[in-house]
Structure formats: C-alpha cells, structure tokens
Coordinates of C-alpha atoms in Angstrom, one line a residue:
Chain A
M1 CA -132.9 -23.7 -77.7
A2 CA -129.6 -22.7 -79.4
A3 CA -129.7 -22.1 -83.1
A4 CA -127.3 -24.1 -85.0
G5 CA -125.8 -21.8 -87.6
V6 CA -125.8 -18.4 -86.6
S7 CA -126.1 -16.5 -83.2
Y8 CA -127.4 -13.4 -82.6
G9 CA -125.0 -11.2 -80.5
S10 CA -125.5 -8.5 -77.5
R11 CA -126.1 -5.3 -78.6
N12 CA -122.5 -4.0 -77.6
D13 CA -121.3 -6.9 -80.5
V14 CA -123.0 -5.3 -83.4
T15 CA -121.9 -1.6 -83.3
E16 CA -119.8 -2.7 -86.1
R17 CA -120.9 -2.9 -89.8
S18 CA -121.4 -6.0 -91.0
S19 CA -118.7 -7.3 -93.3
P20 CA -120.4 -6.4 -97.5
S21 CA -119.9 -10.2 -98.1
V22 CA -122.8 -11.0 -96.2
K23 CA -125.3 -11.5 -98.9
A24 CA -128.9 -11.4 -98.6
A25 CA -131.8 -12.7 -101.1
V26 CA -135.2 -10.6 -101.0
V27 CA -137.7 -13.1 -101.6
D28 CA -139.8 -11.4 -105.0
Y29 CA -143.1 -13.2 -105.6
G30 CA -144.7 -10.0 -106.9
L31 CA -146.5 -8.2 -104.1
G32 CA -145.8 -5.7 -102.0
N33 CA -142.7 -3.1 -101.5
L34 CA -139.7 -5.1 -102.0
F35 CA -137.4 -1.6 -102.1
S36 CA -137.5 -0.9 -98.1
V37 CA -136.4 -4.4 -97.4
R38 CA -133.6 -4.0 -99.6
R39 CA -133.0 -0.5 -98.5
A40 CA -132.7 -1.6 -94.5
C41 CA -130.2 -4.2 -95.4
E42 CA -128.3 -2.3 -97.7
H43 CA -127.9 0.2 -94.7
V44 CA -126.4 -2.0 -92.4
G45 CA -124.0 -3.5 -95.3
M46 CA -125.7 -6.2 -96.5
E47 CA -125.4 -7.1 -100.7
V48 CA -129.0 -7.4 -101.7
V49 CA -130.5 -9.7 -104.3
V50 CA -134.3 -9.4 -105.0
T51 CA -135.0 -12.4 -106.7
P52 CA -137.8 -14.9 -107.4
R53 CA -135.2 -17.6 -108.2
K54 CA -134.8 -20.2 -106.7
E55 CA -131.0 -20.6 -107.7
E56 CA -130.2 -17.0 -106.6
I57 CA -132.1 -17.4 -103.5
L58 CA -130.0 -20.3 -102.6
G59 CA -126.4 -18.6 -103.6
T60 CA -127.1 -16.5 -100.5
D61 CA -126.7 -16.4 -96.4
V62 CA -129.8 -15.2 -95.5
V63 CA -133.4 -15.6 -97.2
I64 CA -136.3 -12.9 -96.5
L65 CA -139.7 -13.3 -97.0
P66 CA -141.3 -10.2 -97.1
G67 CA -144.5 -9.2 -98.4
V68 CA -148.0 -7.4 -98.0
G69 CA -151.1 -8.5 -99.7
A70 CA -153.2 -11.7 -99.6
F71 CA -152.2 -15.2 -98.5
G72 CA -153.9 -17.1 -100.8
D73 CA -152.5 -15.2 -103.7
A74 CA -148.9 -15.4 -102.3
M75 CA -148.8 -19.1 -102.0
A76 CA -150.1 -19.5 -105.0
T77 CA -146.9 -17.3 -106.5
L78 CA -144.7 -19.0 -104.3
R79 CA -146.2 -22.7 -105.4
R80 CA -146.1 -21.3 -109.5
L81 CA -142.4 -20.5 -108.7
D82 CA -141.7 -23.8 -107.4
L83 CA -140.3 -22.2 -104.2
V84 CA -142.3 -23.7 -101.2
E85 CA -139.7 -26.9 -101.0
V86 CA -136.8 -24.6 -101.5
L87 CA -138.1 -22.4 -98.0
R88 CA -139.0 -25.5 -96.3
D89 CA -135.3 -26.8 -97.5
I90 CA -133.8 -23.3 -95.8
A91 CA -136.1 -23.7 -92.8
N92 CA -134.4 -27.0 -91.7
S93 CA -131.0 -25.9 -93.0
D94 CA -128.5 -23.7 -90.6
R95 CA -129.4 -20.9 -93.1
P96 CA -131.2 -18.0 -91.4
L97 CA -134.8 -17.3 -92.9
I98 CA -136.6 -14.0 -91.9
G99 CA -140.6 -13.7 -92.4
I100 CA -141.7 -9.9 -92.5
C101 CA -145.3 -9.1 -92.3
L102 CA -147.2 -11.6 -94.8
G103 CA -143.7 -13.7 -94.6
I104 CA -144.6 -14.4 -91.0
Q105 CA -147.6 -15.2 -92.1
L106 CA -146.9 -17.5 -95.0
L107 CA -144.4 -19.6 -92.2
M108 CA -147.6 -21.1 -90.7
S109 CA -149.2 -24.1 -91.7
E110 CA -153.1 -22.3 -92.6
S111 CA -154.8 -19.4 -92.8
C112 CA -158.0 -18.4 -92.8
E113 CA -158.2 -15.3 -95.3
F114 CA -160.6 -15.4 -97.6
G115 CA -161.4 -19.4 -97.4
V116 CA -158.8 -21.6 -95.7
H117 CA -155.6 -21.9 -97.5
K118 CA -152.5 -24.2 -96.4
G119 CA -149.4 -22.2 -95.6
L120 CA -145.8 -23.0 -96.0
G121 CA -146.3 -25.0 -92.8
I122 CA -142.7 -24.1 -91.7
I123 CA -144.2 -23.4 -88.1
E124 CA -147.3 -25.3 -86.7
G125 CA -150.1 -22.7 -86.3
S126 CA -152.8 -21.1 -88.0
V127 CA -153.6 -17.4 -88.9
V128 CA -156.9 -15.7 -87.7
R129 CA -158.4 -12.4 -88.4
F130 CA -158.6 -9.5 -85.6
E131 CA -162.3 -9.7 -84.9
N132 CA -164.0 -6.6 -83.4
P133 CA -161.1 -5.2 -81.4
Q134 CA -162.1 -2.6 -79.0
E135 CA -160.4 -0.5 -76.7
R136 CA -162.0 1.7 -74.0
K137 CA -165.4 0.5 -75.4
R138 CA -164.2 2.1 -79.1
L139 CA -164.4 -0.3 -81.8
L140 CA -160.8 0.0 -83.6
K141 CA -159.9 -0.1 -87.0
V142 CA -159.1 -2.8 -88.9
P143 CA -156.0 -3.0 -90.8
Q144 CA -154.3 -2.3 -87.5
V145 CA -152.2 0.7 -88.7
Q146 CA -149.7 1.9 -86.2
W147 CA -146.5 1.8 -83.9
N148 CA -147.3 -0.8 -81.6
R149 CA -145.1 -1.7 -78.9
I150 CA -143.1 -4.9 -78.4
F151 CA -143.2 -7.0 -75.0
H152 CA -141.4 -9.9 -73.8
P153 CA -144.0 -13.3 -73.7
N154 CA -145.4 -14.0 -70.7
H155 CA -144.0 -17.2 -70.4
R156 CA -140.0 -16.5 -71.0
R157 CA -140.5 -13.5 -67.9
Q158 CA -137.9 -15.8 -65.7
E159 CA -135.3 -15.6 -68.4
G160 CA -134.1 -12.7 -67.6
D161 CA -133.9 -10.7 -71.4
P162 CA -135.4 -13.6 -74.0
W163 CA -134.0 -11.7 -76.7
R164 CA -130.6 -12.3 -76.1
D165 CA -128.6 -13.8 -79.0
T166 CA -132.2 -13.3 -81.3
P167 CA -132.9 -10.5 -84.1
L168 CA -134.2 -8.4 -81.0
A169 CA -131.3 -8.1 -79.1
G170 CA -130.5 -5.0 -77.7
L171 CA -134.2 -3.6 -78.4
A172 CA -135.7 -2.1 -74.6
E173 CA -138.6 -4.3 -74.1
G174 CA -141.7 -2.0 -75.3
E175 CA -140.1 -0.6 -78.1
F176 CA -142.6 0.8 -80.6
M177 CA -142.6 -0.7 -84.5
Y178 CA -145.0 0.0 -87.0
F179 CA -147.3 -2.6 -87.9
V180 CA -149.7 -2.7 -90.9
H181 CA -152.2 -5.9 -90.6
S182 CA -155.4 -7.5 -90.5
F183 CA -153.9 -11.0 -89.7
Y184 CA -151.9 -12.4 -87.0
V185 CA -150.3 -15.4 -86.3
R186 CA -151.1 -18.1 -83.9
P187 CA -148.2 -20.5 -83.0
T188 CA -149.2 -24.0 -81.5
D189 CA -146.5 -24.1 -79.8
P190 CA -146.2 -21.1 -77.5
S191 CA -142.7 -21.6 -76.7
V192 CA -141.6 -20.5 -80.4
T193 CA -143.3 -16.5 -79.7
L194 CA -140.4 -14.5 -78.9
S195 CA -142.4 -11.0 -78.7
V196 CA -146.4 -10.2 -77.9
S197 CA -148.4 -6.7 -78.6
R198 CA -151.5 -6.0 -77.9
Y199 CA -154.3 -4.6 -80.3
G200 CA -157.1 -3.1 -78.4
D201 CA -158.1 -6.2 -75.9
V202 CA -156.2 -9.0 -78.2
E203 CA -153.1 -10.2 -77.5
F204 CA -150.9 -11.7 -80.3
C205 CA -147.6 -12.7 -81.2
S206 CA -145.6 -10.1 -83.1
A207 CA -142.2 -12.1 -83.5
L208 CA -141.0 -15.5 -83.2
R209 CA -138.3 -17.6 -83.4
W210 CA -137.5 -21.4 -84.5
R211 CA -134.1 -22.8 -84.7
N212 CA -132.6 -20.4 -87.2
V213 CA -136.7 -18.8 -88.5
F214 CA -137.1 -15.6 -86.9
A215 CA -140.4 -14.0 -88.2
C216 CA -141.8 -10.6 -87.3
Q217 CA -145.2 -9.1 -87.9
F218 CA -144.0 -5.6 -87.7
H219 CA -141.8 -3.9 -90.8
P220 CA -138.5 -3.2 -89.1
E221 CA -137.2 -1.5 -92.0
R222 CA -140.1 1.0 -91.4
S223 CA -139.5 1.2 -88.1
G224 CA -136.7 3.6 -87.4
S225 CA -133.7 3.2 -85.6
A226 CA -135.1 0.1 -83.3
G227 CA -136.0 -1.5 -86.7
L228 CA -132.7 -1.4 -88.5
L229 CA -130.8 -3.0 -85.6
V230 CA -132.8 -5.6 -85.4
Y231 CA -131.2 -5.9 -89.3
R232 CA -128.3 -5.1 -88.1
N233 CA -128.6 -7.9 -86.0
V234 CA -129.1 -10.2 -88.5
A235 CA -126.0 -9.2 -90.6
S236 CA -123.6 -9.6 -87.6
A237 CA -124.7 -12.8 -86.5
V238 CA -124.6 -14.0 -90.1
G239 CA -121.1 -12.3 -91.1
Q240 CA -119.9 -14.1 -87.5
A241 CA -121.5 -17.4 -88.9
R242 CA -119.6 -16.9 -91.9
G243 CA -116.2 -15.8 -90.2
G244 CA -116.4 -18.6 -88.1
S245 CA -116.5 -21.4 -90.8
A246 CA -114.1 -19.8 -92.9
A247 CA -111.6 -19.4 -90.3
Chain B
M1 CA -154.4 2.5 -79.8
N2 CA -151.4 5.0 -80.8
V3 CA -152.5 7.9 -83.4
R4 CA -149.7 8.7 -86.0
I5 CA -148.5 12.5 -86.5
I6 CA -148.1 12.5 -90.3
P7 CA -146.3 15.8 -91.6
R8 CA -147.4 16.2 -95.2
L9 CA -145.1 18.2 -97.5
D10 CA -146.1 19.6 -100.6
I11 CA -143.8 19.2 -103.4
K12 CA -143.4 21.9 -106.1
G13 CA -140.6 21.3 -108.5
P14 CA -137.7 20.7 -106.2
N15 CA -138.9 22.7 -103.6
L16 CA -141.5 22.5 -100.6
V17 CA -144.0 24.6 -100.6
K18 CA -146.9 25.5 -98.5
G19 CA -150.1 27.4 -99.4
I20 CA -153.3 28.3 -97.8
R21 CA -156.6 26.4 -99.0
F22 CA -154.1 24.9 -101.8
E23 CA -153.0 28.6 -103.2
G24 CA -150.7 31.0 -102.9
L25 CA -148.0 28.5 -102.8
R26 CA -144.6 29.7 -100.3
V27 CA -141.4 28.0 -100.8
L28 CA -140.2 27.0 -97.4
G29 CA -137.4 24.9 -98.6
K30 CA -136.2 21.6 -99.9
P31 CA -138.4 18.6 -98.9
E32 CA -135.1 15.8 -98.2
D33 CA -134.6 18.5 -95.3
F34 CA -137.5 18.7 -93.8
A35 CA -137.8 14.7 -94.2
R36 CA -134.8 14.1 -92.7
R37 CA -135.5 16.3 -89.6
Y38 CA -139.0 15.0 -89.2
Y39 CA -137.5 11.5 -89.3
E40 CA -135.0 11.9 -86.7
H41 CA -137.8 14.2 -84.7
G42 CA -139.8 10.9 -84.4
A43 CA -142.5 11.6 -86.9
D44 CA -144.7 8.5 -87.3
E45 CA -145.0 8.6 -91.2
L46 CA -144.3 11.3 -94.2
I47 CA -146.5 12.2 -96.8
Y48 CA -145.1 13.8 -100.0
M49 CA -147.8 15.6 -102.1
D50 CA -146.3 16.5 -105.6
V51 CA -149.1 19.9 -105.6
V52 CA -148.7 20.4 -109.5
A53 CA -147.9 16.9 -111.1
S54 CA -151.8 16.6 -111.8
L55 CA -152.3 19.8 -113.6
Y56 CA -148.5 20.3 -115.5
G57 CA -147.5 16.5 -115.8
R58 CA -144.3 15.2 -114.1
N59 CA -141.3 16.5 -112.7
S60 CA -138.3 15.6 -110.2
L61 CA -140.8 13.9 -108.1
L62 CA -139.4 10.2 -108.7
D63 CA -135.6 11.8 -107.7
I64 CA -136.9 13.4 -104.0
V65 CA -138.5 10.1 -103.6
E66 CA -135.6 7.9 -104.5
R67 CA -133.1 10.1 -102.1
T68 CA -135.3 10.8 -99.2
S69 CA -136.4 6.5 -99.1
K70 CA -132.6 6.6 -99.0
E71 CA -132.6 8.1 -95.7
I72 CA -135.4 7.8 -93.8
F73 CA -136.8 4.5 -92.5
I74 CA -140.4 5.3 -91.6
P75 CA -143.5 4.6 -94.3
L76 CA -143.2 7.0 -97.1
T77 CA -146.7 7.9 -99.1
V78 CA -146.8 9.9 -102.1
G79 CA -149.7 11.2 -104.2
G80 CA -150.3 13.9 -106.8
G81 CA -150.8 13.0 -110.5
L82 CA -150.7 9.2 -110.5
R83 CA -153.1 8.1 -113.0
S84 CA -152.7 4.3 -113.2
V85 CA -151.6 1.1 -111.8
E86 CA -148.1 1.6 -113.6
D87 CA -147.4 5.2 -112.2
I88 CA -148.1 3.4 -108.9
R89 CA -145.6 0.9 -109.6
R90 CA -142.6 3.7 -110.6
V91 CA -143.8 5.5 -107.4
L92 CA -143.3 2.3 -105.5
R93 CA -140.0 1.1 -107.4
A94 CA -138.5 4.9 -106.0
G95 CA -138.9 3.6 -102.7
A96 CA -142.6 5.3 -101.8
D97 CA -144.1 2.4 -99.0
K98 CA -147.4 3.8 -100.0
V99 CA -149.3 5.9 -103.1
S100 CA -152.0 8.2 -102.4
I101 CA -154.7 9.2 -105.4
N102 CA -157.5 11.3 -105.4
T103 CA -158.1 12.9 -109.1
A104 CA -157.3 9.7 -110.9
A105 CA -159.5 7.4 -108.4
L106 CA -162.6 9.9 -108.7
A107 CA -162.1 9.7 -112.4
R108 CA -161.9 5.8 -112.6
P109 CA -162.7 4.2 -109.3
D110 CA -161.6 0.9 -110.5
L111 CA -158.3 2.5 -110.3
I112 CA -158.3 1.4 -106.7
Q113 CA -159.6 -2.2 -107.0
E114 CA -156.4 -2.9 -109.1
A115 CA -154.2 -1.3 -107.7
S116 CA -155.2 -2.5 -104.4
R117 CA -154.9 -6.2 -105.5
A118 CA -151.7 -5.4 -107.5
F119 CA -150.1 -3.7 -104.5
G120 CA -151.9 -5.1 -101.5
S121 CA -154.4 -2.9 -99.9
S122 CA -152.5 -1.7 -97.1
T123 CA -150.4 0.2 -100.0
I124 CA -153.2 2.3 -101.1
V125 CA -154.6 5.5 -99.6
V126 CA -157.1 7.2 -101.0
S127 CA -157.3 11.1 -100.7
I128 CA -160.4 12.6 -100.3
E129 CA -160.7 17.0 -100.4
A130 CA -164.0 18.2 -99.6
I131 CA -165.7 21.4 -99.3
R132 CA -168.2 21.9 -97.3
K133 CA -171.7 22.6 -99.0
P134 CA -174.4 25.2 -97.5
N135 CA -177.0 22.5 -96.7
G136 CA -174.4 21.0 -94.5
T137 CA -173.1 17.9 -96.9
Y138 CA -169.4 17.5 -98.5
E139 CA -168.3 17.5 -101.8
A140 CA -165.5 16.0 -103.1
Y141 CA -163.1 17.9 -105.3
V142 CA -160.1 16.8 -107.8
D143 CA -157.0 18.7 -109.0
Y144 CA -155.6 20.0 -106.0
G145 CA -158.9 21.4 -104.7
R146 CA -159.9 23.3 -107.9
Q147 CA -162.2 21.2 -109.4
S148 CA -165.4 19.9 -108.4
T149 CA -167.1 16.5 -108.7
G150 CA -170.4 16.7 -107.4
V151 CA -169.8 13.6 -105.5
D152 CA -170.3 13.4 -101.7
A153 CA -167.4 13.3 -100.0
V154 CA -169.2 10.6 -97.2
E155 CA -170.4 8.4 -99.9
W156 CA -167.1 8.5 -101.5
A157 CA -165.3 7.1 -99.0
T158 CA -167.6 4.5 -98.2
R159 CA -167.2 3.2 -101.6
A160 CA -163.2 4.0 -101.9
A161 CA -163.1 1.6 -98.8
E162 CA -165.1 -1.3 -100.4
L163 CA -162.8 -1.2 -103.7
G164 CA -159.8 -1.7 -101.1
A165 CA -158.5 1.3 -100.1
G166 CA -156.2 0.7 -97.2
E167 CA -156.4 3.9 -95.5
L168 CA -158.8 7.6 -95.9
L169 CA -156.6 11.0 -96.2
V170 CA -159.7 13.5 -95.7
T171 CA -158.5 16.9 -95.9
S172 CA -160.9 19.9 -95.5
I173 CA -160.1 22.0 -98.4
E174 CA -161.4 25.2 -96.6
R175 CA -159.4 24.6 -93.5
E176 CA -156.1 23.8 -95.3
G177 CA -153.2 25.7 -94.6
T178 CA -155.4 28.3 -92.3
G179 CA -154.3 27.3 -88.9
K180 CA -158.1 27.3 -87.9
G181 CA -158.0 23.5 -86.7
F182 CA -159.8 20.1 -88.8
D183 CA -163.4 20.4 -89.9
L184 CA -164.3 17.5 -87.3
E185 CA -167.4 17.2 -88.6
L186 CA -166.1 16.1 -91.8
T187 CA -163.4 13.9 -90.0
R188 CA -166.2 12.1 -87.7
K189 CA -168.8 11.6 -90.5
I190 CA -166.3 9.9 -92.5
A191 CA -164.1 8.2 -89.7
G192 CA -167.6 6.9 -88.4
S193 CA -168.5 5.2 -91.8
V194 CA -165.7 3.3 -92.9
P195 CA -163.8 0.1 -91.3
I196 CA -160.4 1.9 -92.4
P197 CA -158.2 4.2 -90.7
V198 CA -158.5 7.8 -91.3
I199 CA -156.1 10.7 -91.3
A200 CA -157.5 13.9 -90.6
A201 CA -155.6 16.9 -92.5
G202 CA -156.3 20.1 -93.1
G203 CA -156.1 23.1 -90.5
A204 CA -154.0 22.2 -88.1
G205 CA -152.6 25.8 -86.3
R206 CA -152.7 24.7 -83.1
V207 CA -151.5 21.4 -81.2
S208 CA -154.6 21.2 -79.5
H209 CA -156.4 20.9 -83.0
I210 CA -154.7 17.6 -83.4
H211 CA -156.1 16.3 -79.7
E212 CA -159.7 17.5 -81.0
A213 CA -159.5 15.5 -84.3
I214 CA -158.5 12.5 -82.3
V215 CA -161.0 13.0 -79.7
E216 CA -164.0 14.7 -81.2
G217 CA -163.0 13.7 -85.1
R218 CA -162.3 10.5 -84.3
A219 CA -159.5 10.2 -86.6
D220 CA -156.9 7.4 -86.7
A221 CA -154.1 9.4 -87.5
V222 CA -153.2 13.5 -88.0
C223 CA -151.4 14.9 -91.1
V224 CA -149.7 18.5 -90.3
A225 CA -148.0 20.7 -92.4
S226 CA -147.7 24.3 -91.1
L227 CA -147.6 23.8 -87.3
L228 CA -144.4 22.2 -88.0
H229 CA -142.7 23.9 -91.1
Y230 CA -142.6 27.3 -90.1
H231 CA -141.1 26.1 -87.0
Y232 CA -138.4 23.8 -88.5
F233 CA -137.7 26.0 -91.8
K234 CA -135.5 28.5 -89.6
D235 CA -133.2 26.2 -88.6
N236 CA -132.5 25.6 -92.4
D237 CA -129.4 27.5 -93.5
Y238 CA -130.2 28.2 -97.6
D239 CA -128.2 29.6 -100.3
E240 CA -130.8 31.9 -101.9
S241 CA -129.8 31.3 -105.6
D242 CA -131.1 27.7 -104.8
F243 CA -134.5 29.3 -105.1
Q244 CA -134.1 32.3 -107.5
T245 CA -136.4 30.3 -110.2
E246 CA -138.6 29.3 -108.0
G247 CA -141.4 31.2 -106.8
N248 CA -142.2 33.2 -104.1
I249 CA -139.3 32.8 -101.6
E250 CA -140.4 36.7 -99.8
H251 CA -141.2 33.9 -96.7
L252 CA -138.1 31.9 -97.1
R253 CA -135.7 35.1 -96.9
R254 CA -138.2 36.7 -93.6
K255 CA -138.3 33.4 -92.1
G256 CA -141.7 34.9 -90.7
G257 CA -144.1 32.6 -89.2
L258 CA -147.8 32.4 -89.6
A259 CA -150.4 34.6 -88.0
N260 CA -153.0 31.8 -87.0
V261 CA -150.5 29.1 -86.7
E262 CA -148.4 28.5 -83.6
E263 CA -144.9 26.5 -84.1
A264 CA -144.5 23.3 -83.2
T265 CA -142.0 20.3 -82.5
L266 CA -142.5 16.7 -83.0
P267 CA -141.4 15.4 -79.7
G268 CA -143.8 18.8 -78.4
I269 CA -146.9 17.2 -80.0
K270 CA -146.5 13.9 -79.0
E271 CA -145.8 15.3 -75.0
Y272 CA -149.0 17.0 -75.2
L273 CA -150.6 14.0 -76.2
L274 CA -149.3 11.8 -73.6
A275 CA -149.9 14.5 -71.4
H276 CA -153.8 14.3 -72.6
A277 CA -154.2 10.5 -72.5
I278 CA -153.7 10.1 -75.9
G279 CA -151.3 6.8 -76.9
C280 CA -148.7 7.9 -79.5
R281 CA -145.1 6.4 -79.9
W282 CA -142.3 8.5 -78.2
P283 CA -138.4 7.7 -78.7
Q284 CA -137.9 5.0 -76.5
Q285 CA -134.2 4.6 -76.3
A286 CA -132.5 8.6 -77.0
C287 CA -129.0 6.8 -77.0
L288 CA -130.1 4.0 -80.0
T289 CA -131.9 7.3 -81.9
G290 CA -128.9 9.0 -81.8
A291 CA -126.6 6.1 -83.2
E292 CA -128.7 5.5 -85.9
T293 CA -129.5 9.1 -87.3
T294 CA -126.6 9.7 -89.7

C-alpha cells in the first residue's frame, strides 16, 4: 500500500543531502541514549529537537520514538507526559512516525515484559521474549547483542524488491544491522513485516511498515553506513513530500 | 550468532596508550584517529577506557567522546573512573552508547542496579579484571589492575548479571598486553555462569587467539588492542610536538612492533573467522561503505 504523505525514493534519489529545513522530533521520555539518534539525524541534514513536549513534537515533520529499557516504565512515562494520544494521532496522520528498538515494541497492542502491559496499540500484535534460542545446540545469550542480518520476508518474495519506496530502500538483502534486545514484536497482520531476522532458531520481525509508520528493532544510528542510509531515506522522503506540498 | 570484534582504546589525557599488564604505557597516537580508522575498517563496536581517571580524577575524556561520536556510527562504550549515576549520565550525554564500570561497582554493587534502571541494562557493561590465584580461582581487581579486592571474579560476575548488567567485559590482567592469548579458563568459567553476553579481553597477540576465545572460551565478543594498534599506528602521521609532554613516545618515533604480537587488520580478522566457520559481520556493500566514510 502506498503511503499517503511521503514516498521513499530509490537509492539513486537519496544521494543529495536533504534540505536542512526537515525537522525531526526525537521523543524524549527519559530512557536510553537519544544522542546517537540525534547525531544520525544531524548527519543526514535534519534539524533535530529532542523533547518530551507534545507542542514541540507536533511542530515537526517526522517523529522518532527511540528507546532502550523496560516496556512498562516507558508506557507509564508516555502516559504521564500525555503522549499516548499524540503518538496515535500522528500514526493516523500523514506525518511519518519512526519507532526504533523499544520504539517498535511500544507500537504494539501489548507486551508480556514483566507482566502484561498495554502498548500504544498502533500496530496490532504482541511483544514476546526470546525463549532459549539455540544455534547448533549451543544456547544463545539473551539479550541478543550483535550485528545481525535483515532479509526480505517470505510473503513478499514475489514482489521484486519489497524495500523499494521504504526507509530500507537501497540496502542489499542480508545487510547487517546492530541489535540489542531481549524481546521482539509479533504483528498479527504479517503483511506489515518489512524485514525478518534470525536469532538462533527463532525468526522474528526486525522491521515493519504500516502506512506512514516505519519501525525497526535494530539501531540504524549505530549500524554504520547501512544504518545511516535508513535515516537518509527518511530525510529525503520527508523533504520531497514537503517540497511537493509547498510548490 | 555473529561475534563482535571490539577494538579497545586506552586513553591517557589526549592520547591513545597501550601497556603490558596495564603498566609501562606507551603513547601510540590520538584516539580519534584510531577510532575513525577502526570504524571505517569494520569494527563492530569500540571501547574507550580512561586509564587514569579512577586514580587521578577527570580530564578531557568527555571532549574526546563528543568528537568521536560525531564521526563514528557504531556503539561506543566508555569506561574509567565512573563513580555514580551522574558520572554515567555525563558520559552518555557526551555521546557514549554504553558505559563500563568496575571499581565503583565493586565498592557499591547497587550502582549496577541504579544505573541499569536509569539507562537500561543494555547500557551498563560491568568490567571484571581478574588475576588467577595459585589455587586456580580468580580474584577481581580494581583501579586498573592495581588493587586486589578479595572478591571471587566468577561469583562477582554472577552477582553483576543479577543486579542488571547488560554485558560483562572480562579481562585477564596477567595476559593483558602480552600477546600470549586470552585466559580461556577465566572466559569460559564466566561465560558459562551468566545469561548475558561476555566480551573476552586481555592477551590477543595472534588472530588465532580470537578464534580460541570464541570456541574454547565461549566468548560472545572479543576485545583487541595491541593486535590492531601496532599495525594501524604506522599509517598515522604525527607531529612529535603534539606529544612532548605526554610520556613515552619512543615507540611512536620508531614505529616498531611488539615482540609477541602479530600485526592484524580488522578485515583480516573477519576473513580468518569466516574461513573458520565463525559468524561475524563483514562489509556488505563496499560502495556504500565508501560513500559514507566522510
């Protein structure tokens, strides 16, 4: 399904730095290191505001929900900051919403991390823990902390390049990204899955897309040049959408 | 499973230094220069360790971290002298992704819990520096390998994991900088007793040592220093006046190697591991990498 507000170009279209007028909000809800997300945005030419305030968030072109830490704490903080409805509204608007790491998990209906917690409910599905992942009979550590590869999901193999016109545009299938997590998302509708990865004998959704929502379990801001391309794609698509509407 | 190869950069003042068993520090260059090269050549993460902070107080570490984090887009762990949640916050604000704590965590183990609650477990690396005792057990040391604690290193590892450490950096002090290979028993004992990833450190002098740490030591990641530094520092051009007040630069002047240490490159290490059926990240798209290394 084509997104309403932004379209992600092919790799050839994104070599130019985006206009510095593209403004990104990095939602600051008190957890984790938001600085690397800021640096990556700045590196591809976006103007960044790191903020917990909804007025500021609403004044930007693209909203990034990052995060490491516990699901329950994060949701409690988002509620306290009165951001739950704001994020849901953004998801239903034309404005791109990007979830990273814990951010992808928060989009789901619920998580079973230390008891069952309700999520933002933007994407229907659940968040589950790696249960004794094994590789060649060796038990793997949880959290998964490693560079892991992202692949096209099986159901989209017929499509040619399923990452065309998405933030993953231009990446080779099997590209390495940096992951740190113990939980992963299980969307109810498998068609939202944009990439899959494998940890031992578990295959999981490592990136998803629904309308203008893009989210990934890996950290593109810590994934070298391949990860920066994801930010570049976002900046470029937003810049083009703005340019289009201004003309 | 892909093992991570993590260059460790010991920092004293503005310089990258390297010692043997944490002593006799030699100046090898500027940490930012090495960090940039390692990033471009496929390092999976980097560790900055401020080797004097825990003894003599702060210096320009935060500036170095800030400069580095603007140019490298892989995880950066920073350690050395961090004593409180506030110290950790400052380092993270400067651009570190994770912090490594040792001395302060052993002095007050609750720091691990407080820090992992405040910043997330995955941000907190507990560094364990150990010496093997005559009876075969290992004792944890603090203050850059200078101070014994009487604490059993393996028990401490288990406790640190329970308190919320996200990873453990396990260093054999006796092997550190010697190039004689990792203490595989130490690595294996700890890796086998905690559910979290273990980074083996101290002793890599040949590429095959890395292989041993993974296969026999059961490490999830491997920390290397001399193995890479003594190769890469030959490429750097320095104005000696930069280093006049900063200690032993004889080595820098001669650009000599180290007796027990072969010279390796990051792509060489990855190639070796892949040839020996060890999974690791390799550069997927050379053109893309070239385009982005500014």
